[in-house]
Amino acid sequence: MPAPIPFAGGSLDRLGERRSEAALVAETLADPRTRAVVVGDRGVLVDGPVELTGPDPWALSGDGPQLRAALVPLDGRTLVGAADDDGAPLLLGVDAEGTAIYVAEALEDDELADLRAAAAVLAPEHSGLLAYASTMRHWHRAHRFCGQCGQPNVSGDAGHVRRCPESHEVHPRTDPVVIMLVTDGRDRVLLGRQPAWPPDRWSSLAGFVEPGESLETAVAREVAEEAGVLVGNVRYVATQPWPFPASLMIGCEAEYLSGDAHVVDTELEAVRWFTREEIAAASAGEADAALLLPPSIAIARHLLDRWLAG
């Protein structure tokens, strides 16, 4: 059966009921056990090397030893959120041992790993932790100013709200994206490819959910807009947090109804049907399989592996 989905393994107690308590940050900062994960523009800090074997940053398999997020002492570190004037540093939560985890900005000499590449070799709970930290850091940086009055926002509630002097508040948000495996009832799946991808890579169709749409409507619309076919019987499968920068991938299956598959959306260069035999050969790494499947970290691969497994 498919492996656990990367980025979906977060296990912290996020302390949602305590974030507004003024003493929470003071208590955890004073605890010598408190640690921080490190995130920067260049990536994240992990406890071992992440070595790419080629030009594709998605190419790692995840078959080797699992890495963990590096948890560093707070001394000498700038915490996300604390850079605001009187801003609250971003507290992610506490782990199973009761250790509080903050997010620190990377230092110049930190040897950071690309989060996409690292995800394939991170333990599931640590890929989830770093996805959470990376997404929250992006949110803080993208909401430095109030969208209503333009004044500077200040981090509050242990880093989970930003407020301006007029008391306007903004809370973290994530963008929903549907990603769907379209099947035709005859052991075929419909895949597309983008021109920027490595040669022979194909993947499931996907797109953002628009305002006022149900997930079922978004799936049908995106497939029609990208591949020119109609689908029905949309079924939810699984979700994956996607911290590039802040999306939630909503994995679905859908059944083909009618239409000839062809490129409609110019973001794609091709769409076509693949047989179960072709997908199985590519999954097994057979040398003559002229098809490169999505990488192990993507929910698109989870959908295909699940379909192959029946």
XYZ file of C-alpha atoms in Angstrom, residues 47-50 60-68 118-123:
19
model
C 20.372 16.632 11.413
C 22.208 15.094 8.472
C 23.222 15.649 4.839
C 20.675 15.653 2.016
C 15.376 11.284 -3.684
C 13.636 7.987 -2.979
C 13.222 7.943 0.786
C 14.552 4.367 1.036
C 17.566 5.307 3.188
C 17.853 6.289 6.857
C 15.328 8.882 8.013
C 16.526 12.313 9.059
C 15.065 14.603 11.691
C 14.665 16.683 2.412
C 11.014 15.600 2.619
C 11.752 12.229 1.027
C 14.289 11.340 3.717
C 12.709 12.989 6.770
C 10.804 11.021 9.383
